């Protein structure tokens, strides 16, 4: 999205958000511009799928964006955008838990485009490197604060994985799940990432 | 040239290639395995002076105290007072407890009276029936059922004998000697195990004979072990019958010198009920023998029939399901030798991968032997008897039988394993944790590198967890509490686990 349009959208929603702090459905209209009206995401805007993510995970990420623990790194441009939105549009009074709960109950997204890759290899590396926390079917596991991966946009997953691997995400001392993921991102052989993403896309 | 002539030319060319394929085979090589050169053992194997029956390691009369246990008493109470050299006799009756033997030279022996046995009943909530970490342990004549973890697990004990036990539905492993040297597993009847009925892990000089294993995911598994003989077992209706494996990510990186002979490996077509995503969950139902990455595996004299996928599958790590690569292990099964076996009615409902491989060799029929991936210096005799794929280029073996090797058991029991206090954590890790956790992969529990990421430098947190685990993963078996280990050992093993790097 061109920068000017983004700014306009930003300003527009800023006014809107002031009046609708209480109702998560109304607050969500702010998010829908990039994440879709059903939380289905928007790959063109690099907005990840939100439907299917747990309220706990969403709240934690929103707080991380607000508090400057995520979306600060100069190489994480979409993260910077999200951090700006989280700070400006979601005021301190916004009930993040209510917003997250609202998103959590959105129906699971339909499958998007399939990535090509070796699914057998992807399954093996997924089960061995990822499944212990994210679940055998990519369903996520609240016991490890591990988000759902199934149904998520492959480009977003690849981008975040590389952020973890390169020290762009998951470095804040208070972000333990992020640091855990950063450690695991370094265990997957580089040439297997595409297969794993293809496997997740097939779930 | 007319259309008819073109057609004729095409036909001639096609016939030439088809004919070259069909008729160019060399004359059938028939090898008589009733005589000829014998196998002299794999790398580092040492001859045995044993002759006659291979039934026991400890044959000297026992002079220690005999402790008797009867229904209503605890076996563990007798273990606590027993001294090395003592015998514990367990009379028929029902016992519901975990027996943990952490001293040397104890014989735990059930008394069978008119067919009645001592029954260890886990009642669906206890994890392990018998655990031993001592050397020179004998466990025999028990009936073990309804435990969730292991029926009998050895944890770094040498010179073990596990015999004459009946094991029904005990969770993950039936008989599981881990990190042991010089041990025997004979005359046990085992069924209903969701991983391996008999799992020899990271061990050396092992003899597995005369067992009946059925209705388990894996019948008999020789894994990351050397100098093992698996003979005269009746292995039927498992998902996979007999397996010789290198599991990637374990601390011991090799499997070699394994003889699989004179077994009945029949109708291993049981649906796979291993935990999805685990290594054994990748075994296709209908696999008689599976050789994955293991070297010097000799297969001789078995009756291998009615296994619907294949009689024998030989694969490297790259082509095995649910398997990732361990840079420390050679992924290829080398020096495999397939001698005479009776193979009949295998591969009648095989997997697509096997069919695709057969197409590449213009083969038809139901495969007895399937080799996929790299395998160096392997050999076979009388190959004309079988439907094979992937072995046409194997050499003729330079030997025809293994009759010169009675056993790989040692002439004398090895010295008890002495554990330096500084090594307590390491030995516990190798002897216990590595039974279910590999460094990189999902065997039973999560990989060690995941545990490292979750706990980072919080060894105490991990030590607390292993004493009192909580189920966190729906699709993994529950972790059994390791509270039989003292707090010092638990912390040591947690520290060690967080420090290993392969």
mmCIF file of C-alpha atoms in Angstrom, chain A residues 120-121 123-125 127-133 135-137 139 141 143-144 176 179-181 183-184 187, chain B residues 276-277 319-325 353 440-442 446-447 449-450 452-456 472-473 475-476:
data_model
loop_
_atom_site.group_PDB
_atom_site.id
_atom_site.type_symbol
_atom_site.label_atom_id
_atom_site.label_comp_id
_atom_site.label_asym_id
_atom_site.label_seq_id
_atom_site.Cartn_x
_atom_site.Cartn_y
_atom_site.Cartn_z
ATOM 1 C CA UNK A 120 7.374 -36.090 3.160
ATOM 2 C CA UNK A 121 10.516 -34.250 4.123
ATOM 3 C CA UNK A 123 6.413 -33.619 7.593
ATOM 4 C CA UNK A 124 9.543 -35.237 9.017
ATOM 5 C CA UNK A 125 11.251 -31.941 9.822
ATOM 6 C CA UNK A 127 7.293 -33.228 13.427
ATOM 7 C CA UNK A 128 10.864 -33.354 14.677
ATOM 8 C CA UNK A 129 11.609 -29.650 15.001
ATOM 9 C CA UNK A 130 8.302 -27.836 15.333
ATOM 10 C CA UNK A 131 5.495 -30.197 16.296
ATOM 11 C CA UNK A 132 6.550 -30.643 19.912
ATOM 12 C CA UNK A 133 5.365 -27.098 20.639
ATOM 13 C CA UNK A 135 1.295 -29.496 17.696
ATOM 14 C CA UNK A 136 1.392 -32.380 15.257
ATOM 15 C CA UNK A 137 -1.234 -30.721 13.068
ATOM 16 C CA UNK A 139 -2.837 -26.504 15.853
ATOM 17 C CA UNK A 141 -0.410 -25.446 22.088
ATOM 18 C CA UNK A 143 0.859 -25.017 27.291
ATOM 19 C CA UNK A 144 3.909 -23.641 25.479
ATOM 20 C CA UNK A 176 10.592 -15.993 26.752
ATOM 21 C CA UNK A 179 13.587 -16.493 22.744
ATOM 22 C CA UNK A 180 12.585 -20.161 22.760
ATOM 23 C CA UNK A 181 11.466 -19.883 19.156
ATOM 24 C CA UNK A 183 16.666 -21.049 19.571
ATOM 25 C CA UNK A 184 14.568 -23.522 17.611
ATOM 26 C CA UNK A 187 17.949 -25.972 14.518
ATOM 27 C CA UNK B 276 1.423 -39.991 14.990
ATOM 28 C CA UNK B 277 4.645 -38.266 14.015
ATOM 29 C CA UNK B 319 14.071 -42.201 2.258
ATOM 30 C CA UNK B 320 12.661 -43.263 5.613
ATOM 31 C CA UNK B 321 9.433 -41.703 6.830
ATOM 32 C CA UNK B 322 9.395 -39.399 9.856
ATOM 33 C CA UNK B 323 13.181 -39.338 9.867
ATOM 34 C CA UNK B 324 15.590 -36.459 9.738
ATOM 35 C CA UNK B 325 19.320 -36.510 9.111
ATOM 36 C CA UNK B 353 6.665 -45.948 -3.195
ATOM 37 C CA UNK B 440 16.984 -33.855 17.043
ATOM 38 C CA UNK B 441 13.931 -36.004 16.517
ATOM 39 C CA UNK B 442 10.647 -37.132 17.871
ATOM 40 C CA UNK B 446 9.936 -34.240 22.358
ATOM 41 C CA UNK B 447 13.473 -33.775 21.033
ATOM 42 C CA UNK B 449 16.818 -29.502 21.468
ATOM 43 C CA UNK B 450 13.193 -28.506 22.024
ATOM 44 C CA UNK B 452 16.716 -27.023 25.698
ATOM 45 C CA UNK B 453 14.832 -24.188 24.054
ATOM 46 C CA UNK B 454 11.976 -24.461 26.518
ATOM 47 C CA UNK B 455 14.116 -24.589 29.655
ATOM 48 C CA UNK B 456 17.237 -22.717 28.532
ATOM 49 C CA UNK B 472 1.213 -30.896 27.910
ATOM 50 C CA UNK B 473 0.915 -32.454 24.479
ATOM 51 C CA UNK B 475 -0.509 -36.145 20.684
ATOM 52 C CA UNK B 476 2.438 -37.414 22.750
#
